[in-house]
Short mmCIF file of C-alpha atoms (C1' of nucleotides) in Angstrom, two decimals:
data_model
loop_
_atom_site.label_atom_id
_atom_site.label_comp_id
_atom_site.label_asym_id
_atom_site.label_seq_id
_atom_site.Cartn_x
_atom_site.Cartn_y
_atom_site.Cartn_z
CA UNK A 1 -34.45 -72.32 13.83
CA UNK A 2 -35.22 -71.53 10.07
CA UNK A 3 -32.90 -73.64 8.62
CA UNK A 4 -32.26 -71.40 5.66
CA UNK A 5 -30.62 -69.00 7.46
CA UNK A 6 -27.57 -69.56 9.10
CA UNK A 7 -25.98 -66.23 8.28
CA UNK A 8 -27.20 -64.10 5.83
CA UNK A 9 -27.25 -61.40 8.09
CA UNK A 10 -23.45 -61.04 8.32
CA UNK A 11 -23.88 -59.34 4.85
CA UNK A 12 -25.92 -57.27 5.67
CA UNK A 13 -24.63 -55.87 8.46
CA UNK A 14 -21.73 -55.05 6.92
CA UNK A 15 -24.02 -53.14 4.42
CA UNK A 16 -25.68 -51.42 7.59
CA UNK A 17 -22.14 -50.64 8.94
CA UNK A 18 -20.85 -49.04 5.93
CA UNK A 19 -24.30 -46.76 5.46
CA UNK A 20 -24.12 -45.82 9.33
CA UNK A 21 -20.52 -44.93 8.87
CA UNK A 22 -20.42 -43.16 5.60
CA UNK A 23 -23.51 -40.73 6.63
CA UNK A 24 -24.00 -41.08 10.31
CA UNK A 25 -27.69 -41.90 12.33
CA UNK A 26 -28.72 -39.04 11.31
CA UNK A 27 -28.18 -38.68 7.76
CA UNK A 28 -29.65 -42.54 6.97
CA UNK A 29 -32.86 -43.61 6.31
CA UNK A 30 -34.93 -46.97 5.92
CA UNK A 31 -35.07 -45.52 2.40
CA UNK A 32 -31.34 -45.65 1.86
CA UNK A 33 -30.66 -48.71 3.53
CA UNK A 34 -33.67 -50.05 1.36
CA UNK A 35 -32.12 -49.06 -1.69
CA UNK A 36 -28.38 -50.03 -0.59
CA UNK A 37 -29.33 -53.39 0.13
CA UNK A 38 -32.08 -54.78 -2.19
CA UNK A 39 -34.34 -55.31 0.93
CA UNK A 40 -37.73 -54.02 1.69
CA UNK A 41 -38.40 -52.05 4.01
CA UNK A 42 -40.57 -55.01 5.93
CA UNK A 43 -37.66 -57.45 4.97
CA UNK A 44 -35.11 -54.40 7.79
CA UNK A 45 -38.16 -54.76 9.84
CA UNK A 46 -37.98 -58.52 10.11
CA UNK A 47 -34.64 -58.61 10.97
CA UNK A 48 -34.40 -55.57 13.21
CA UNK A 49 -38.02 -55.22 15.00
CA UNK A 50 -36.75 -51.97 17.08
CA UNK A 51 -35.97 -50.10 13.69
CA UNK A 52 -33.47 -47.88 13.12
CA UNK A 53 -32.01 -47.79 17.17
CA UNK A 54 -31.89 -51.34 17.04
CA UNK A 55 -29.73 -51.51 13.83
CA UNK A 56 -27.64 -49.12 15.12
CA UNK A 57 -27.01 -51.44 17.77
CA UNK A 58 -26.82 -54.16 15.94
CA UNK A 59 -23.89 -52.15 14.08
CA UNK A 60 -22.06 -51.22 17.07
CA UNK A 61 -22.21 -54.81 18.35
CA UNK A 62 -20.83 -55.85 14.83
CA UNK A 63 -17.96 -52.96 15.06
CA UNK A 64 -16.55 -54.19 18.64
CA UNK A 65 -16.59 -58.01 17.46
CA UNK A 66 -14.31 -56.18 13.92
CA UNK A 67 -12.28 -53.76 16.11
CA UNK A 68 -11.81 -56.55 18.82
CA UNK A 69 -10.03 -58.38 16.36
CA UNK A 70 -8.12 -56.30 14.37
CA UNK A 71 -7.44 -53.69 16.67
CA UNK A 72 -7.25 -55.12 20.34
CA UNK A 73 -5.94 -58.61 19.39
CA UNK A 74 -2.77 -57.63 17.60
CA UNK A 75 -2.41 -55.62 21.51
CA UNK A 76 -2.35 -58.73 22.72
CA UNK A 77 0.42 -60.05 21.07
CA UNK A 78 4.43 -60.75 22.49
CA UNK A 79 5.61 -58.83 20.26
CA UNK A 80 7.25 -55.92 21.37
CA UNK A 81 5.74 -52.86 21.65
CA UNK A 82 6.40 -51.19 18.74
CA UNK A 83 5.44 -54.25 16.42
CA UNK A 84 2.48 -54.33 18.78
CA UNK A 85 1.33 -50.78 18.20
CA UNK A 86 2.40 -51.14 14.17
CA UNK A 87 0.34 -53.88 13.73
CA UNK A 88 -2.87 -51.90 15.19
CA UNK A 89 -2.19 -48.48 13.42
CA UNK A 90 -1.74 -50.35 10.23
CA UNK A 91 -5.16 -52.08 11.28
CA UNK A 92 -6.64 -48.62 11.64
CA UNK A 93 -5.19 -47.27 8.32
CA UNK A 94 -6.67 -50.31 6.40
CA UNK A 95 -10.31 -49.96 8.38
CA UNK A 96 -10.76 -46.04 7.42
CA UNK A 97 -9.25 -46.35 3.89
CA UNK A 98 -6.34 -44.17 4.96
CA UNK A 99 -8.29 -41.47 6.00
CA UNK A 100 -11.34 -41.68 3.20
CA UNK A 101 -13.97 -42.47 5.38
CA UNK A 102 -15.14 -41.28 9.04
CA UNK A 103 -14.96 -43.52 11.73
CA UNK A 104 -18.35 -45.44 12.64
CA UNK A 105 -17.71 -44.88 16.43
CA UNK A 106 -17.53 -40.99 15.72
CA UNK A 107 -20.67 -40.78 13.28
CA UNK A 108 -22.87 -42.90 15.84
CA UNK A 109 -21.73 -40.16 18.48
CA UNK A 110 -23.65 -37.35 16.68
CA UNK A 111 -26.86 -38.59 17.70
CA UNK A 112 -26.64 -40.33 20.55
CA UNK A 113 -26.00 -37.87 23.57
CA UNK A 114 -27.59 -40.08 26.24
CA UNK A 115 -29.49 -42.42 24.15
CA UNK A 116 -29.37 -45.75 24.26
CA UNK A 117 -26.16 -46.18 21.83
CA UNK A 118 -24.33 -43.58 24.57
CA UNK A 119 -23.05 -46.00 26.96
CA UNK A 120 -21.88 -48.95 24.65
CA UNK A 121 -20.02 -45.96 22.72
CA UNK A 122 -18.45 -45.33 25.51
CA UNK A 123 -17.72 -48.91 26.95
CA UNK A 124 -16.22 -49.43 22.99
CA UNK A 125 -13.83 -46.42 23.44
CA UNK A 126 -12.93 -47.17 27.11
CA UNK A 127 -12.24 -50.63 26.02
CA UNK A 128 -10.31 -49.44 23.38
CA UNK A 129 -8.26 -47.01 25.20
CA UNK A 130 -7.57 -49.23 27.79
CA UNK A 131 -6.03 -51.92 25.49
CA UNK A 132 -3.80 -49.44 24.02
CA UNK A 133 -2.63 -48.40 27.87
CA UNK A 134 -2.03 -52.14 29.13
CA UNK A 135 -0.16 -52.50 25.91
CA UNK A 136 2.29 -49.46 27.27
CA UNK A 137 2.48 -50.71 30.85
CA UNK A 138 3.44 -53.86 29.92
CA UNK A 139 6.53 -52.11 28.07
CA UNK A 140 7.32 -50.56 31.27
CA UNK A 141 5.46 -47.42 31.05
CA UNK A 142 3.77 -46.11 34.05
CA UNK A 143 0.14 -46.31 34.50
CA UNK A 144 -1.16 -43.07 34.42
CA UNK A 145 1.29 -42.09 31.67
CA UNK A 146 -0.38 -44.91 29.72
CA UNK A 147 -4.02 -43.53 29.73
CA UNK A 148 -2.39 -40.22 29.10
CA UNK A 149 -0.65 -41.71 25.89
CA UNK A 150 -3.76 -44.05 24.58
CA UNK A 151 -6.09 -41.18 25.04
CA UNK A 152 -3.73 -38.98 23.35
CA UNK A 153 -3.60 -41.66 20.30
CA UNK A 154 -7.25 -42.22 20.13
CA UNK A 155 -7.63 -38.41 19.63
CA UNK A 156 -5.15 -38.17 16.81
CA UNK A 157 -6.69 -41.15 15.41
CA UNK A 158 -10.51 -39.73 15.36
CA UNK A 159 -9.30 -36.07 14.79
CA UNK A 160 -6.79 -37.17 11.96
CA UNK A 161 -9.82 -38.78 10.33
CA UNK A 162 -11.95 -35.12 10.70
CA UNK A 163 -9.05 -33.06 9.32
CA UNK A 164 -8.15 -35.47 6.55
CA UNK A 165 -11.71 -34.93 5.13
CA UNK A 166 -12.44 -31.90 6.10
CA UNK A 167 -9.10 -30.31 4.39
CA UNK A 168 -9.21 -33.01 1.31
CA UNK A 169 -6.29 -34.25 2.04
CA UNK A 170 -5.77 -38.13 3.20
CA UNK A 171 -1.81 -37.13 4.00
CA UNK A 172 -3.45 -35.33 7.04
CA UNK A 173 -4.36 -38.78 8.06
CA UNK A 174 -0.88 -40.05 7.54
CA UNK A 175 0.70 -37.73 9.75
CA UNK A 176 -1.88 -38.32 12.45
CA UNK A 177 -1.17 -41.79 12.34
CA UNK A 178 2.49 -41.21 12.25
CA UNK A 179 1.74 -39.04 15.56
CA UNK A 180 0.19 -41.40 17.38
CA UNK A 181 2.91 -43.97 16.99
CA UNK A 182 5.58 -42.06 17.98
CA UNK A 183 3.30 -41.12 21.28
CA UNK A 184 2.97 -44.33 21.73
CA UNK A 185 6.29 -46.12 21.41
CA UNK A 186 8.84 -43.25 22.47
CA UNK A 187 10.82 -44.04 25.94
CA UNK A 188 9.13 -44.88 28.63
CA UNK A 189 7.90 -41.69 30.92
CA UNK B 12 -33.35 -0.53 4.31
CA UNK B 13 -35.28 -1.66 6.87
CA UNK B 14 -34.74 0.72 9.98
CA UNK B 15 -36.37 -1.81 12.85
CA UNK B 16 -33.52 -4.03 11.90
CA UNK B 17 -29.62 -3.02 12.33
CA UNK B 18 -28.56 -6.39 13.60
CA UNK B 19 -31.01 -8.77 14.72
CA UNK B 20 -29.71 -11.19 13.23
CA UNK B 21 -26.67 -11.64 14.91
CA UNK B 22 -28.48 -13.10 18.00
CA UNK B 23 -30.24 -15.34 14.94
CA UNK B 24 -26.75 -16.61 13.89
CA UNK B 25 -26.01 -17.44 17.32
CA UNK B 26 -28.71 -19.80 17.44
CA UNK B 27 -28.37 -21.41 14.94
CA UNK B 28 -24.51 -22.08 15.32
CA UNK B 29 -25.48 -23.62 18.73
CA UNK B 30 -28.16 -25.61 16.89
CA UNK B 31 -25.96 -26.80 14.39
CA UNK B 32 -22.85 -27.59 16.24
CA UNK B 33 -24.68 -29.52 18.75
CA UNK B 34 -27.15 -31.60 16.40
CA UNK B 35 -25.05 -31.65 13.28
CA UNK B 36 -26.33 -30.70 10.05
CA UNK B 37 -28.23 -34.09 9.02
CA UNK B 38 -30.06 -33.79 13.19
CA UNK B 39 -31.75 -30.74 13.46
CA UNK B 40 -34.44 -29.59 11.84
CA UNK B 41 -36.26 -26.32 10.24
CA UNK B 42 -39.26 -27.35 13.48
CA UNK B 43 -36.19 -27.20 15.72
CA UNK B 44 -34.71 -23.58 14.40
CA UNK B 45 -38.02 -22.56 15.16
CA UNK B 46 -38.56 -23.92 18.16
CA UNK B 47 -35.50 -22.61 19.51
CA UNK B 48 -35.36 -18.91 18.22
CA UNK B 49 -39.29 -18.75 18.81
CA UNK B 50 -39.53 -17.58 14.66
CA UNK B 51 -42.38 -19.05 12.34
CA UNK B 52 -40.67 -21.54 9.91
CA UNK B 53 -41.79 -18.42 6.98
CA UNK B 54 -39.78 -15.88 9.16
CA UNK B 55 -36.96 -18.39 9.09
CA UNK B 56 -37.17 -18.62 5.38
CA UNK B 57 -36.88 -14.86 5.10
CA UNK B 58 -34.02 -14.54 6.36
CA UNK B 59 -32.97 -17.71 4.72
CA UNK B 60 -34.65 -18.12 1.50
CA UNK B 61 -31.79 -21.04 0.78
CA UNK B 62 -33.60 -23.15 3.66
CA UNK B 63 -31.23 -25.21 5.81
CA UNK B 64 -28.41 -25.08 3.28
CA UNK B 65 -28.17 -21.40 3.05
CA UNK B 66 -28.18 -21.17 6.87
CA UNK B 67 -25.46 -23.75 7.58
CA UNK B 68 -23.72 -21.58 4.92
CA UNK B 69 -24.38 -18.58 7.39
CA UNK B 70 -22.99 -20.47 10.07
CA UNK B 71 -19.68 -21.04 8.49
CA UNK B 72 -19.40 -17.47 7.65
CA UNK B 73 -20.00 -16.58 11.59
CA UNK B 74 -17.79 -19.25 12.56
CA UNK B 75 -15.08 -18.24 10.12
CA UNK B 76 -15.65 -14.67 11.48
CA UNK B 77 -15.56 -15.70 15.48
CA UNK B 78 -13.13 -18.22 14.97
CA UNK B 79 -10.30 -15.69 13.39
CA UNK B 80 -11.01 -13.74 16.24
CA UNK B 81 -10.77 -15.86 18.45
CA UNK B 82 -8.35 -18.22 17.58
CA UNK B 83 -6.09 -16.87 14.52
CA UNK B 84 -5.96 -13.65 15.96
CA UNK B 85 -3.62 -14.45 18.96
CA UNK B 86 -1.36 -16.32 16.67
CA UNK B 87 -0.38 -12.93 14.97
CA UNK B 88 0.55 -11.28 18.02
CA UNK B 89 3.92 -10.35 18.70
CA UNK B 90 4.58 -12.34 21.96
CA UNK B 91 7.12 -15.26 22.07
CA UNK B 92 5.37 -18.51 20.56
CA UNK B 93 4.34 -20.48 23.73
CA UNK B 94 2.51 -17.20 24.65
CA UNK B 95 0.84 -17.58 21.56
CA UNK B 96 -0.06 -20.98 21.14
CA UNK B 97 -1.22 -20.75 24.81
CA UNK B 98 -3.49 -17.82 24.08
CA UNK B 99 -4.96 -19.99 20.95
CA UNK B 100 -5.89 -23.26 23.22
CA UNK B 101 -6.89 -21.26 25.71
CA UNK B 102 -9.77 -19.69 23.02
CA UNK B 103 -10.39 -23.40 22.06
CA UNK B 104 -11.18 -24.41 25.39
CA UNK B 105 -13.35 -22.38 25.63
CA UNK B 106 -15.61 -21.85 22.48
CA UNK B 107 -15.91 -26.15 23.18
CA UNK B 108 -16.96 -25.50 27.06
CA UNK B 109 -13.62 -27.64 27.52
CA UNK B 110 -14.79 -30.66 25.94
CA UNK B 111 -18.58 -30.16 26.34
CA UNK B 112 -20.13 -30.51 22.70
CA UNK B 113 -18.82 -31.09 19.34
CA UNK B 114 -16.97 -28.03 16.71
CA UNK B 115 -19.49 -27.06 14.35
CA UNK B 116 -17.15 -27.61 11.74
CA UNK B 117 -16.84 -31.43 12.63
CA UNK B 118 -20.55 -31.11 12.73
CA UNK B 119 -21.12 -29.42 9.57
CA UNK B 120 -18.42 -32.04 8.10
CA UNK B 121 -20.71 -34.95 8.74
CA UNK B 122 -23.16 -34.08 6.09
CA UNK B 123 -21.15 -31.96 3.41
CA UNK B 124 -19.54 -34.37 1.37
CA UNK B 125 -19.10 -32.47 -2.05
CA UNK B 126 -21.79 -30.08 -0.95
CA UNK B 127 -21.38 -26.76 -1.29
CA UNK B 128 -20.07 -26.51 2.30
CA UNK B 129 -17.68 -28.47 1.87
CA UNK B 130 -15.32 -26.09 0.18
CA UNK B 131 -15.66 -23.35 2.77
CA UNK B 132 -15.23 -26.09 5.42
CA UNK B 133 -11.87 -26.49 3.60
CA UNK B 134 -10.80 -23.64 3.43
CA UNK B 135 -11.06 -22.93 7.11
CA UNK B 136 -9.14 -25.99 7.98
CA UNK B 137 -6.74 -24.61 5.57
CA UNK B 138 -6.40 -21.16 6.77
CA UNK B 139 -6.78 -22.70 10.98
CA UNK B 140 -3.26 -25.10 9.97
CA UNK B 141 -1.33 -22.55 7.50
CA UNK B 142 -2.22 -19.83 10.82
CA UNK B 143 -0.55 -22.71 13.31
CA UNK B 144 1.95 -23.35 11.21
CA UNK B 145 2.90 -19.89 10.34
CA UNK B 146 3.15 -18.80 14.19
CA UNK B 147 5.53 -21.92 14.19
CA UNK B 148 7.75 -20.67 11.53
CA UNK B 149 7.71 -17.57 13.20
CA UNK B 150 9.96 -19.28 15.73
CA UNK B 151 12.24 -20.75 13.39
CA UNK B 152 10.72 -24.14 12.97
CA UNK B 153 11.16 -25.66 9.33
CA UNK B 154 8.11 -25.50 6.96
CA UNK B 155 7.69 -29.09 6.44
CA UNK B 156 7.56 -29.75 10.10
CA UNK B 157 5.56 -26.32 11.03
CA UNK B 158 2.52 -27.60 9.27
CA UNK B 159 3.37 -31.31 10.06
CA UNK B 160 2.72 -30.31 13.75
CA UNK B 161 -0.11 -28.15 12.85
CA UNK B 162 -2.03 -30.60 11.31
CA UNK B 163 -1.19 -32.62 14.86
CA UNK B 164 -2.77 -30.08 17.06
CA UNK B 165 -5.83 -30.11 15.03
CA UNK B 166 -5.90 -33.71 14.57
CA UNK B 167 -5.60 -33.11 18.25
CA UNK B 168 -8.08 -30.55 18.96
CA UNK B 169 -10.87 -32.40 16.73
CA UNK B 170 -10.28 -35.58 18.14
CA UNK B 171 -10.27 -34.76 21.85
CA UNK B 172 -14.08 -33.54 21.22
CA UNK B 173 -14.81 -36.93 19.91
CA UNK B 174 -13.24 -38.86 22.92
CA UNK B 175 -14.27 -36.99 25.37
CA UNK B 176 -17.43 -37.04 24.57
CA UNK B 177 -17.10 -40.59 23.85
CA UNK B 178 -15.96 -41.82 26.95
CA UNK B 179 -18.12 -38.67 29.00
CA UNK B 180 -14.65 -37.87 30.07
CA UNK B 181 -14.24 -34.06 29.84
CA UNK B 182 -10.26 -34.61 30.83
CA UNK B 183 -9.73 -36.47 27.94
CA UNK B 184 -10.18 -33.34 26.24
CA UNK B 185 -7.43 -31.20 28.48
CA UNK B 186 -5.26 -34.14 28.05
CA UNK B 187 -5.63 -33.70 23.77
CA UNK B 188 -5.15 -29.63 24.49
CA UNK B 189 -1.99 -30.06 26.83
CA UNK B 190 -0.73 -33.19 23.83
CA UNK B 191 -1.42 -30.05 21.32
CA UNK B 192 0.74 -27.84 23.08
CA UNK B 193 3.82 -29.88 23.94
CA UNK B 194 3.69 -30.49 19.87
CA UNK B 195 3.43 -27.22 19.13
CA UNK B 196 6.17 -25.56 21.40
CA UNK B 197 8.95 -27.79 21.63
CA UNK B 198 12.39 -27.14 20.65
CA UNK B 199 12.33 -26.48 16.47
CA UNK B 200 12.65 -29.77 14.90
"C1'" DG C 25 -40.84 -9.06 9.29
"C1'" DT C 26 -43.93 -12.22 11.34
"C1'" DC C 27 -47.85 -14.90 11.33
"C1'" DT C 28 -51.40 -19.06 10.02
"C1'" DA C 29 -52.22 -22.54 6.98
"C1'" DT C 30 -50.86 -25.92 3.99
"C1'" DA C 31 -48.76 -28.20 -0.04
"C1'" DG C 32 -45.88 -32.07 -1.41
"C1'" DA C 33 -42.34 -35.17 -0.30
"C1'" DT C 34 -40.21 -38.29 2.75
"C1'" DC C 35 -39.82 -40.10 7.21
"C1'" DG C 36 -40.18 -44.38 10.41
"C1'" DA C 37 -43.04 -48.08 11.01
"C1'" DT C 38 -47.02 -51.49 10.20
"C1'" DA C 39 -50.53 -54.77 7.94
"C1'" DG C 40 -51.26 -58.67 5.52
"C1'" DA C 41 -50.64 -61.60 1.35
"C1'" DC C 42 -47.46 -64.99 -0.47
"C1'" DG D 6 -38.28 -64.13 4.73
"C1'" DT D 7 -39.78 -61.01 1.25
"C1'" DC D 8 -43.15 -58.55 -0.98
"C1'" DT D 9 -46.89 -54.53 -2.02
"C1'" DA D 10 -49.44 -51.11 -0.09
"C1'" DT D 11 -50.14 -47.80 3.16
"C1'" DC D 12 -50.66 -45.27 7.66
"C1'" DG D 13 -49.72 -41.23 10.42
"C1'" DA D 14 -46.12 -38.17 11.59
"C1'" DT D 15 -42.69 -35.09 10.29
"C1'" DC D 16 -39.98 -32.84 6.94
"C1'" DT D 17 -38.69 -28.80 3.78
"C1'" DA D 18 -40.65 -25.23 1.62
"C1'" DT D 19 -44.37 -22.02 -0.05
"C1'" DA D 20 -48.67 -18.98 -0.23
"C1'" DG D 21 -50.81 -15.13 1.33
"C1'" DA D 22 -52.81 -12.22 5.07
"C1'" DC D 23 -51.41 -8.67 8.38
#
DNA sequence: GTCTATAGATCGATAGAC
DNA sequence: GTCTATCGATCTATAGAC
């Protein structure tokens, strides 16, 4: 209804994405996300009533609409597979800077063992992984093989991210990445 | 000096290496140490006079000291290399109750960014993949590709925590152990 | 070596003016 | 929709008795 707003808020939560991401629930505060985005702390409170849970939120609703399309559309696609699976790792390398950053999904996940974030988490990985399976079957593979493979890939993906920064080295990343492809595109089981 | 004491702190360290690895760095607090090892936040800081930094920095030395017993330790042995590796994931499985809660060193990760952790963080990635990859070369893999498939099985290790947590799927986490192992003994590149 | 008590800073969150 | 000002709780850390 306020007429001076139609979207001001996309900004900012790409701000709030970034500052969840970068130091996890845990390791924000009002403070920082005062500071990081030139808004007062009633100004967050305006926009996000529920605080720092519902910002959180409001960041994991804004990473499945992002990862929905740059990592599940290019799925989608009828190409074959291996342009298909490609097209999302190269999605994946651009979205965590080749292995600079962590992944938002993983620094949500710290702190939210059964709260309220928990099950979208989960729904966001589940929908994830099971994009990357329907992907395989389509290419023939078999169905459980499939799961096996995308859950396989989503682990190199996350862990390649943890052992990139924890050994300083972004290559780590690379070879993750390069992992995960060849899981995911070798013969069919 | 102190005669009542030989080791009471071991059973200290153990606490807080639970407390950290399962609340991360940034999540739990001095109120929680004390809560949880029943010791007045002034007893904590006697032990610790660093505060919170100086006992994460504790925890990386115990984990450093557990994990090359646990974990590097069967990679020296002299039995043929799926023997080894085996013995190593088996250790892994269970220091993470088989997917249960996070590494401490992923946890420890979240909040270290050029702290002083972070190099001693490093360096125990470093010495966990040059350990894999060593036991590789053992067996007459090539360098290059030893610690290319070292840094897989970590990637692997690390990531499986995250996703099966993530989708409260402990399996996903035996499926990212048994991925680790076919990497790490097939045929030598 | 552990305790009670508390300082000083920062936390998340709110009130009310504009 | 943003601001200033602030509340009460919690945080890290310290002081000092025992």
């Amino acid at each position: 209804m306020t007429p001076s707003s139609p979207e001001p808020k996309a900004a900012l939560l790409g701000q709030l994405y970034e500052l969840f991401r970068r130091k996890g629930y845990d390791g924000v505060s009002i403070g920082d996300i005062s500071a990081e985005t030139g808004l007062g702390r009633s100004s967050l409170y305006h926009h996000f009533p529920g605080g720092k849970a519902e910002m959180a939120q409001a960041v994991l609703a804004f990473t499945r609409t992002t990862m929905e399309a740059n990592f599940l559309a290019p799925l989608s696609s009828d190409a074959p597979l291996p342009a298909r699976i490609g097209a999302m790792l190269v999605a994946v390398d651009r979205a965590y800077q080749s292995g600079e950053g962590p992944c938002v999904l993983a620094a949500l996940l710290s702190a939210s063992d059964d709260g309220p974030l928990s099950a979208g988490l989960a729904q966001l990985f589940q929908d994830w992984a099971a994009a990357i399976a329907a992907s395989l079957t389509q290419a023939g593979v078999d169905a459980a093989e499939a799961r096996r493979r995308a859950i396989t890939a989503l682990a190199l993906i996350q862990g390649g991210l943890i052992i990139a920064r924890g050994l300083k080295d972004r290559s780590a990343f690379a070879a993750a990445l390069a992992a995960a492809n060849a899981t995911l595109v070798r013969a069919a089981a």
